[in-house]
Amino acid sequence: MITTADFRAHPLDQVHRLIEPGPVILLTTQRHGTPNVMTNGFNMMVRHAPPMIAATVGPWDHSYRALVETGECVIAVPTADMAATVVDIGNCSGADVDKFQRFDLTAVAAREVEAPLIAECHANIECRVADTSLVGPYHLFLLEPVRAWTDPSRPAPELLHHRGDGTFTVDGPVLDLKERMTKWQYLL
Ligand SMILES: Cc1cc2nc3c(=O)[nH]c(=O)nc-3n(C[C@H](O)[C@H](O)[C@H](O)COP(=O)(O)O)c2cc1C
């Protein structure tokens, strides 16, 4: 009989490493005309339609205040070739440095929000903060996408996934199991 004695106890403060939270994203904001960008690993899709995304942004981040005050952001999805830049963006603050300049990022005007898109990212999602009721307890913002853009020159981008400790996995082969999605035909 298999019991928990056959397993190794995993520290609770390391649980995040067991569940991949989706691709690492860059989250841009703009406050008083100044754009900023941060790295975000704790994010997830919440709803298909109308779409809803949740992301944790802590009060220790300069971006937090911009997000609270403006109620807007852009989720920019970087590709694996941007890995080092993604980590560096998450290791300095817009309070001290203009990260668009330091990391040579190209800000592109969004259509619905003041926060900029990032040209180097393969996808950009313009979002409005839809619900702040979980910000107090969890720093969790519910973000409603209002426009989304992808770069047609990169149809099969490789995304980055943070393993929680500064190591990353990169998208690998695609498994096509669509024929088994009998209950979820409308998603295909
Ligand atoms: C790989 C990685 C993932 C991160 N994920 C998050 C996250 O999910 N939530 C968060 O608040 N900060 C996260 N951070 C930390 C912020 O990116 C970091 O505090 C950054 O300096 C904030 O920038 P800002 O002060 O300009 O807003 C992450 C950093 C890295 C390197």
PDB file of C-alpha atoms and ligand atoms in Angstrom:
ATOM      1  CA  MET A   1       0.000   0.000   0.000  1.00  0.00           C
ATOM      2  CA  ILE A   2       1.318   3.402  -0.881  1.00  0.00           C
ATOM      3  CA  THR A   3       1.240   5.915   1.976  1.00  0.00           C
ATOM      4  CA  THR A   4       2.558   9.426   2.415  1.00  0.00           C
ATOM      5  CA  ALA A   5       5.684   7.805   3.868  1.00  0.00           C
ATOM      6  CA  ASP A   6       6.581   6.958   0.284  1.00  0.00           C
ATOM      7  CA  PHE A   7       6.598  10.630  -0.624  1.00  0.00           C
ATOM      8  CA  ARG A   8       8.864  13.470   0.344  1.00  0.00           C
ATOM      9  CA  ALA A   9       7.238  16.294   2.317  1.00  0.00           C
ATOM     10  CA  HIS A  10       7.359  19.503   0.326  1.00  0.00           C
ATOM     11  CA  PRO A  11       7.694  22.766   2.279  1.00  0.00           C
ATOM     12  CA  LEU A  12       4.501  24.799   2.140  1.00  0.00           C
ATOM     13  CA  ASP A  13       6.425  27.962   1.363  1.00  0.00           C
ATOM     14  CA  GLN A  14       7.709  26.204  -1.762  1.00  0.00           C
ATOM     15  CA  VAL A  15       4.320  25.047  -3.026  1.00  0.00           C
ATOM     16  CA  HIS A  16       4.365  27.665  -5.760  1.00  0.00           C
ATOM     17  CA  ARG A  17       7.148  25.707  -7.415  1.00  0.00           C
ATOM     18  CA  LEU A  18       4.857  22.716  -7.892  1.00  0.00           C
ATOM     19  CA  ILE A  19       2.198  24.453  -9.920  1.00  0.00           C
ATOM     20  CA  GLU A  20       3.318  26.329 -12.918  1.00  0.00           C
ATOM     21  CA  PRO A  21       1.466  29.636 -12.846  1.00  0.00           C
ATOM     22  CA  GLY A  22       1.401  30.202 -16.587  1.00  0.00           C
ATOM     23  CA  PRO A  23       3.764  32.236 -18.689  1.00  0.00           C
ATOM     24  CA  VAL A  24       5.797  34.955 -17.104  1.00  0.00           C
ATOM     25  CA  ILE A  25       4.326  38.267 -18.176  1.00  0.00           C
ATOM     26  CA  LEU A  26       5.479  41.841 -18.204  1.00  0.00           C
ATOM     27  CA  LEU A  27       2.946  44.249 -16.749  1.00  0.00           C
ATOM     28  CA  THR A  28       3.143  47.849 -17.867  1.00  0.00           C
ATOM     29  CA  THR A  29       1.534  50.852 -16.201  1.00  0.00           C
ATOM     30  CA  GLN A  30       1.646  54.578 -16.759  1.00  0.00           C
ATOM     31  CA  ARG A  31       1.293  57.151 -14.001  1.00  0.00           C
ATOM     32  CA  HIS A  32       1.608  60.922 -14.448  1.00  0.00           C
ATOM     33  CA  GLY A  33       2.823  60.293 -18.001  1.00  0.00           C
ATOM     34  CA  THR A  34       5.679  57.997 -16.921  1.00  0.00           C
ATOM     35  CA  PRO A  35       5.589  54.408 -18.182  1.00  0.00           C
ATOM     36  CA  ASN A  36       6.879  51.506 -16.099  1.00  0.00           C
ATOM     37  CA  VAL A  37       7.127  47.760 -16.425  1.00  0.00           C
ATOM     38  CA  MET A  38       7.456  44.867 -13.958  1.00  0.00           C
ATOM     39  CA  THR A  39       7.856  41.108 -14.241  1.00  0.00           C
ATOM     40  CA  ASN A  40       4.941  38.974 -13.017  1.00  0.00           C
ATOM     41  CA  GLY A  41       4.873  35.223 -12.530  1.00  0.00           C
ATOM     42  CA  PHE A  42       1.776  34.850 -10.334  1.00  0.00           C
ATOM     43  CA  ASN A  43      -1.026  35.208 -12.847  1.00  0.00           C
ATOM     44  CA  MET A  44      -3.810  33.113 -14.301  1.00  0.00           C
ATOM     45  CA  MET A  45      -6.816  33.138 -16.627  1.00  0.00           C
ATOM     46  CA  VAL A  46     -10.024  33.302 -14.603  1.00  0.00           C
ATOM     47  CA  ARG A  47     -12.732  33.338 -17.256  1.00  0.00           C
ATOM     48  CA  HIS A  48     -13.012  32.755 -21.003  1.00  0.00           C
ATOM     49  CA  ALA A  49     -15.689  35.225 -21.992  1.00  0.00           C
ATOM     50  CA  PRO A  50     -15.785  37.992 -21.285  1.00  0.00           C
ATOM     51  CA  PRO A  51     -12.135  37.324 -20.465  1.00  0.00           C
ATOM     52  CA  MET A  52     -10.770  37.921 -16.986  1.00  0.00           C
ATOM     53  CA  ILE A  53      -7.176  37.580 -15.789  1.00  0.00           C
ATOM     54  CA  ALA A  54      -5.884  37.626 -12.213  1.00  0.00           C
ATOM     55  CA  ALA A  55      -2.406  38.852 -11.294  1.00  0.00           C
ATOM     56  CA  THR A  56      -0.741  39.524  -7.972  1.00  0.00           C
ATOM     57  CA  VAL A  57       1.063  42.839  -7.722  1.00  0.00           C
ATOM     58  CA  GLY A  58       2.484  43.547  -4.298  1.00  0.00           C
ATOM     59  CA  PRO A  59       2.613  46.933  -2.559  1.00  0.00           C
ATOM     60  CA  TRP A  60       6.431  46.593  -2.587  1.00  0.00           C
ATOM     61  CA  ASP A  61       6.280  47.124  -6.357  1.00  0.00           C
ATOM     62  CA  HIS A  62       6.305  50.675  -7.747  1.00  0.00           C
ATOM     63  CA  SER A  63       3.715  49.381 -10.243  1.00  0.00           C
ATOM     64  CA  TYR A  64       1.216  48.742  -7.435  1.00  0.00           C
ATOM     65  CA  ARG A  65       0.457  52.406  -6.874  1.00  0.00           C
ATOM     66  CA  ALA A  66       0.094  53.057 -10.602  1.00  0.00           C
ATOM     67  CA  LEU A  67      -2.272  50.128 -10.929  1.00  0.00           C
ATOM     68  CA  VAL A  68      -4.367  51.254  -7.961  1.00  0.00           C
ATOM     69  CA  GLU A  69      -4.461  54.909  -9.039  1.00  0.00           C
ATOM     70  CA  THR A  70      -5.019  54.477 -12.793  1.00  0.00           C
ATOM     71  CA  GLY A  71      -6.946  51.191 -12.796  1.00  0.00           C
ATOM     72  CA  GLU A  72      -5.203  50.261 -16.044  1.00  0.00           C
ATOM     73  CA  CYS A  73      -2.307  48.171 -17.294  1.00  0.00           C
ATOM     74  CA  VAL A  74      -1.024  46.190 -20.235  1.00  0.00           C
ATOM     75  CA  ILE A  75      -0.065  42.545 -19.960  1.00  0.00           C
ATOM     76  CA  ALA A  76       2.785  41.997 -22.404  1.00  0.00           C
ATOM     77  CA  VAL A  77       3.773  38.383 -23.076  1.00  0.00           C
ATOM     78  CA  PRO A  78       7.523  37.994 -23.632  1.00  0.00           C
ATOM     79  CA  THR A  79       9.214  35.193 -25.537  1.00  0.00           C
ATOM     80  CA  ALA A  80      12.017  32.932 -24.380  1.00  0.00           C
ATOM     81  CA  ASP A  81      14.683  34.955 -26.157  1.00  0.00           C
ATOM     82  CA  MET A  82      13.840  37.819 -23.761  1.00  0.00           C
ATOM     83  CA  ALA A  83      14.503  35.706 -20.641  1.00  0.00           C
ATOM     84  CA  ALA A  84      17.466  37.629 -19.224  1.00  0.00           C
ATOM     85  CA  THR A  85      15.719  40.955 -19.756  1.00  0.00           C
ATOM     86  CA  VAL A  86      12.555  39.622 -18.113  1.00  0.00           C
ATOM     87  CA  VAL A  87      14.522  38.662 -15.001  1.00  0.00           C
ATOM     88  CA  ASP A  88      16.393  41.973 -14.917  1.00  0.00           C
ATOM     89  CA  ILE A  89      13.118  43.935 -15.227  1.00  0.00           C
ATOM     90  CA  GLY A  90      11.922  42.094 -12.131  1.00  0.00           C
ATOM     91  CA  ASN A  91      15.074  42.979 -10.213  1.00  0.00           C
ATOM     92  CA  CYS A  92      14.930  46.746 -10.360  1.00  0.00           C
ATOM     93  CA  SER A  93      12.245  49.321  -9.741  1.00  0.00           C
ATOM     94  CA  GLY A  94      10.627  52.039 -11.773  1.00  0.00           C
ATOM     95  CA  ALA A  95      11.042  54.136  -8.641  1.00  0.00           C
ATOM     96  CA  ASP A  96      14.783  54.273  -9.436  1.00  0.00           C
ATOM     97  CA  VAL A  97      15.148  53.746 -13.159  1.00  0.00           C
ATOM     98  CA  ASP A  98      13.379  54.242 -16.491  1.00  0.00           C
ATOM     99  CA  LYS A  99      13.106  50.571 -17.413  1.00  0.00           C
ATOM    100  CA  PHE A 100      11.938  51.218 -20.986  1.00  0.00           C
ATOM    101  CA  GLN A 101      15.178  53.102 -21.577  1.00  0.00           C
ATOM    102  CA  ARG A 102      17.443  50.763 -19.593  1.00  0.00           C
ATOM    103  CA  PHE A 103      16.165  47.629 -21.341  1.00  0.00           C
ATOM    104  CA  ASP A 104      15.725  49.198 -24.743  1.00  0.00           C
ATOM    105  CA  LEU A 105      12.027  48.380 -24.848  1.00  0.00           C
ATOM    106  CA  THR A 106       9.863  49.991 -27.516  1.00  0.00           C
ATOM    107  CA  ALA A 107       6.712  51.502 -26.016  1.00  0.00           C
ATOM    108  CA  VAL A 108       3.753  51.469 -28.392  1.00  0.00           C
ATOM    109  CA  ALA A 109       0.632  53.551 -27.707  1.00  0.00           C
ATOM    110  CA  ALA A 110      -2.278  51.362 -26.668  1.00  0.00           C
ATOM    111  CA  ARG A 111      -5.803  52.020 -27.939  1.00  0.00           C
ATOM    112  CA  GLU A 112      -7.873  51.919 -24.751  1.00  0.00           C
ATOM    113  CA  VAL A 113      -5.446  52.544 -21.886  1.00  0.00           C
ATOM    114  CA  GLU A 114      -2.578  54.919 -21.097  1.00  0.00           C
ATOM    115  CA  ALA A 115      -0.137  52.099 -20.251  1.00  0.00           C
ATOM    116  CA  PRO A 116       2.038  51.213 -23.255  1.00  0.00           C
ATOM    117  CA  LEU A 117       2.300  48.000 -25.250  1.00  0.00           C
ATOM    118  CA  ILE A 118       5.811  46.532 -25.652  1.00  0.00           C
ATOM    119  CA  ALA A 119       6.773  46.004 -29.294  1.00  0.00           C
ATOM    120  CA  GLU A 120       9.332  43.282 -28.458  1.00  0.00           C
ATOM    121  CA  CYS A 121       6.641  41.076 -26.867  1.00  0.00           C
ATOM    122  CA  HIS A 122       4.683  38.685 -29.036  1.00  0.00           C
ATOM    123  CA  ALA A 123       1.321  39.554 -27.421  1.00  0.00           C
ATOM    124  CA  ASN A 124      -0.076  42.573 -25.599  1.00  0.00           C
ATOM    125  CA  ILE A 125      -3.368  42.717 -23.691  1.00  0.00           C
ATOM    126  CA  GLU A 126      -4.826  46.072 -22.675  1.00  0.00           C
ATOM    127  CA  CYS A 127      -6.591  45.675 -19.330  1.00  0.00           C
ATOM    128  CA  ARG A 128      -8.740  47.599 -16.886  1.00  0.00           C
ATOM    129  CA  VAL A 129      -8.856  46.689 -13.206  1.00  0.00           C
ATOM    130  CA  ALA A 130     -12.271  45.078 -12.773  1.00  0.00           C
ATOM    131  CA  ASP A 131     -12.259  44.052  -9.126  1.00  0.00           C
ATOM    132  CA  THR A 132     -10.020  45.037  -6.218  1.00  0.00           C
ATOM    133  CA  SER A 133     -11.796  43.062  -3.507  1.00  0.00           C
ATOM    134  CA  LEU A 134      -8.897  40.572  -3.286  1.00  0.00           C
ATOM    135  CA  VAL A 135      -6.142  43.190  -3.325  1.00  0.00           C
ATOM    136  CA  GLY A 136      -6.387  43.750   0.435  1.00  0.00           C
ATOM    137  CA  PRO A 137      -5.978  40.125   1.494  1.00  0.00           C
ATOM    138  CA  TYR A 138      -3.926  38.761  -1.458  1.00  0.00           C
ATOM    139  CA  HIS A 139      -2.609  41.663  -3.580  1.00  0.00           C
ATOM    140  CA  LEU A 140      -4.637  39.994  -6.343  1.00  0.00           C
ATOM    141  CA  PHE A 141      -5.985  42.233  -9.086  1.00  0.00           C
ATOM    142  CA  LEU A 142      -8.765  41.031 -11.391  1.00  0.00           C
ATOM    143  CA  LEU A 143      -8.018  42.481 -14.799  1.00  0.00           C
ATOM    144  CA  GLU A 144     -10.494  42.696 -17.651  1.00  0.00           C
ATOM    145  CA  PRO A 145      -8.910  42.673 -21.118  1.00  0.00           C
ATOM    146  CA  VAL A 146     -10.364  45.388 -23.348  1.00  0.00           C
ATOM    147  CA  ARG A 147      -8.107  44.923 -26.415  1.00  0.00           C
ATOM    148  CA  ALA A 148      -5.536  42.305 -27.352  1.00  0.00           C
ATOM    149  CA  TRP A 149      -2.789  42.262 -29.970  1.00  0.00           C
ATOM    150  CA  THR A 150      -0.385  39.669 -31.315  1.00  0.00           C
ATOM    151  CA  ASP A 151       2.641  39.972 -33.554  1.00  0.00           C
ATOM    152  CA  PRO A 152       1.802  38.227 -36.849  1.00  0.00           C
ATOM    153  CA  SER A 153       5.508  37.789 -37.620  1.00  0.00           C
ATOM    154  CA  ARG A 154       5.784  35.302 -34.731  1.00  0.00           C
ATOM    155  CA  PRO A 155       3.022  32.706 -35.141  1.00  0.00           C
ATOM    156  CA  ALA A 156       4.573  30.056 -32.853  1.00  0.00           C
ATOM    157  CA  PRO A 157       6.246  31.889 -29.992  1.00  0.00           C
ATOM    158  CA  GLU A 158       8.089  30.040 -27.232  1.00  0.00           C
ATOM    159  CA  LEU A 159       6.945  31.359 -23.853  1.00  0.00           C
ATOM    160  CA  LEU A 160       8.798  31.397 -20.544  1.00  0.00           C
ATOM    161  CA  HIS A 161       7.486  29.761 -17.374  1.00  0.00           C
ATOM    162  CA  HIS A 162       8.980  30.626 -14.010  1.00  0.00           C
ATOM    163  CA  ARG A 163       9.666  27.641 -11.733  1.00  0.00           C
ATOM    164  CA  GLY A 164       9.706  29.926  -8.716  1.00  0.00           C
ATOM    165  CA  ASP A 165      13.425  30.049  -8.025  1.00  0.00           C
ATOM    166  CA  GLY A 166      14.976  31.942 -10.891  1.00  0.00           C
ATOM    167  CA  THR A 167      14.907  28.920 -13.181  1.00  0.00           C
ATOM    168  CA  PHE A 168      12.540  28.736 -16.131  1.00  0.00           C
ATOM    169  CA  THR A 169      11.043  26.246 -18.496  1.00  0.00           C
ATOM    170  CA  VAL A 170      10.494  27.120 -22.120  1.00  0.00           C
ATOM    171  CA  ASP A 171       7.558  25.935 -24.209  1.00  0.00           C
ATOM    172  CA  GLY A 172       8.284  22.623 -25.882  1.00  0.00           C
ATOM    173  CA  PRO A 173       6.450  20.449 -28.401  1.00  0.00           C
ATOM    174  CA  VAL A 174       2.703  20.990 -28.854  1.00  0.00           C
ATOM    175  CA  LEU A 175       0.477  17.953 -28.170  1.00  0.00           C
ATOM    176  CA  ASP A 176      -2.705  18.079 -30.244  1.00  0.00           C
ATOM    177  CA  LEU A 177      -5.438  16.208 -28.320  1.00  0.00           C
ATOM    178  CA  LYS A 178      -8.357  18.146 -29.749  1.00  0.00           C
ATOM    179  CA  GLU A 179     -10.234  14.972 -30.704  1.00  0.00           C
ATOM    180  CA  ARG A 180     -10.553  14.129 -26.992  1.00  0.00           C
ATOM    181  CA  MET A 181     -12.106  17.505 -26.139  1.00  0.00           C
ATOM    182  CA  THR A 182     -15.611  16.150 -26.589  1.00  0.00           C
ATOM    183  CA  LYS A 183     -17.155  18.169 -23.780  1.00  0.00           C
ATOM    184  CA  TRP A 184     -15.454  21.410 -24.784  1.00  0.00           C
ATOM    185  CA  GLN A 185     -16.022  21.576 -28.524  1.00  0.00           C
ATOM    186  CA  TYR A 186     -16.765  25.296 -28.396  1.00  0.00           C
ATOM    187  CA  LEU A 187     -13.200  26.005 -27.272  1.00  0.00           C
ATOM    188  CA  LEU A 188     -11.615  24.456 -30.349  1.00  0.00           C
TER     189      LEU A 188
HETATM  190  C1  LIG B   1      10.577  35.931 -12.468  1.00  0.00           C
HETATM  191  C2  LIG B   1       9.932  36.996 -11.615  1.00  0.00           C
HETATM  192  C3  LIG B   1       8.588  36.887 -11.293  1.00  0.00           C
HETATM  193  C4  LIG B   1       7.975  37.865 -10.490  1.00  0.00           C
HETATM  194  N1  LIG B   1       6.645  37.764 -10.204  1.00  0.00           N
HETATM  195  C5  LIG B   1       6.046  38.714  -9.436  1.00  0.00           C
HETATM  196  C6  LIG B   1       4.645  38.640  -9.153  1.00  0.00           C
HETATM  197  O1  LIG B   1       3.932  37.737  -9.587  1.00  0.00           O
HETATM  198  N2  LIG B   1       4.094  39.625  -8.373  1.00  0.00           N
HETATM  199  C7  LIG B   1       4.850  40.666  -7.877  1.00  0.00           C
HETATM  200  O2  LIG B   1       4.305  41.543  -7.184  1.00  0.00           O
HETATM  201  N3  LIG B   1       6.183  40.771  -8.153  1.00  0.00           N
HETATM  202  C8  LIG B   1       6.764  39.819  -8.924  1.00  0.00           C
HETATM  203  N4  LIG B   1       8.108  39.923  -9.216  1.00  0.00           N
HETATM  204  C9  LIG B   1       8.873  41.029  -8.633  1.00  0.00           C
HETATM  205  C10 LIG B   1       8.716  42.348  -9.382  1.00  0.00           C
HETATM  206  O3  LIG B   1       8.858  42.180 -10.785  1.00  0.00           O
HETATM  207  C11 LIG B   1       9.771  43.308  -8.837  1.00  0.00           C
HETATM  208  O4  LIG B   1       9.442  43.615  -7.491  1.00  0.00           O
HETATM  209  C12 LIG B   1       9.964  44.549  -9.648  1.00  0.00           C
HETATM  210  O5  LIG B   1      11.153  45.166  -9.232  1.00  0.00           O
HETATM  211  C13 LIG B   1       8.805  45.523  -9.541  1.00  0.00           C
HETATM  212  O6  LIG B   1       9.057  46.608 -10.378  1.00  0.00           O
HETATM  213  P1  LIG B   1       8.461  48.054 -10.044  1.00  0.00           P
HETATM  214  O7  LIG B   1       8.961  48.453  -8.664  1.00  0.00           O
HETATM  215  O8  LIG B   1       9.006  48.948 -11.124  1.00  0.00           O
HETATM  216  O9  LIG B   1       6.971  47.911 -10.078  1.00  0.00           O
HETATM  217  C14 LIG B   1       8.727  38.960 -10.011  1.00  0.00           C
HETATM  218  C15 LIG B   1      10.100  39.059 -10.334  1.00  0.00           C
HETATM  219  C16 LIG B   1      10.688  38.085 -11.127  1.00  0.00           C
HETATM  220  C17 LIG B   1      12.142  38.215 -11.472  1.00  0.00           C
END
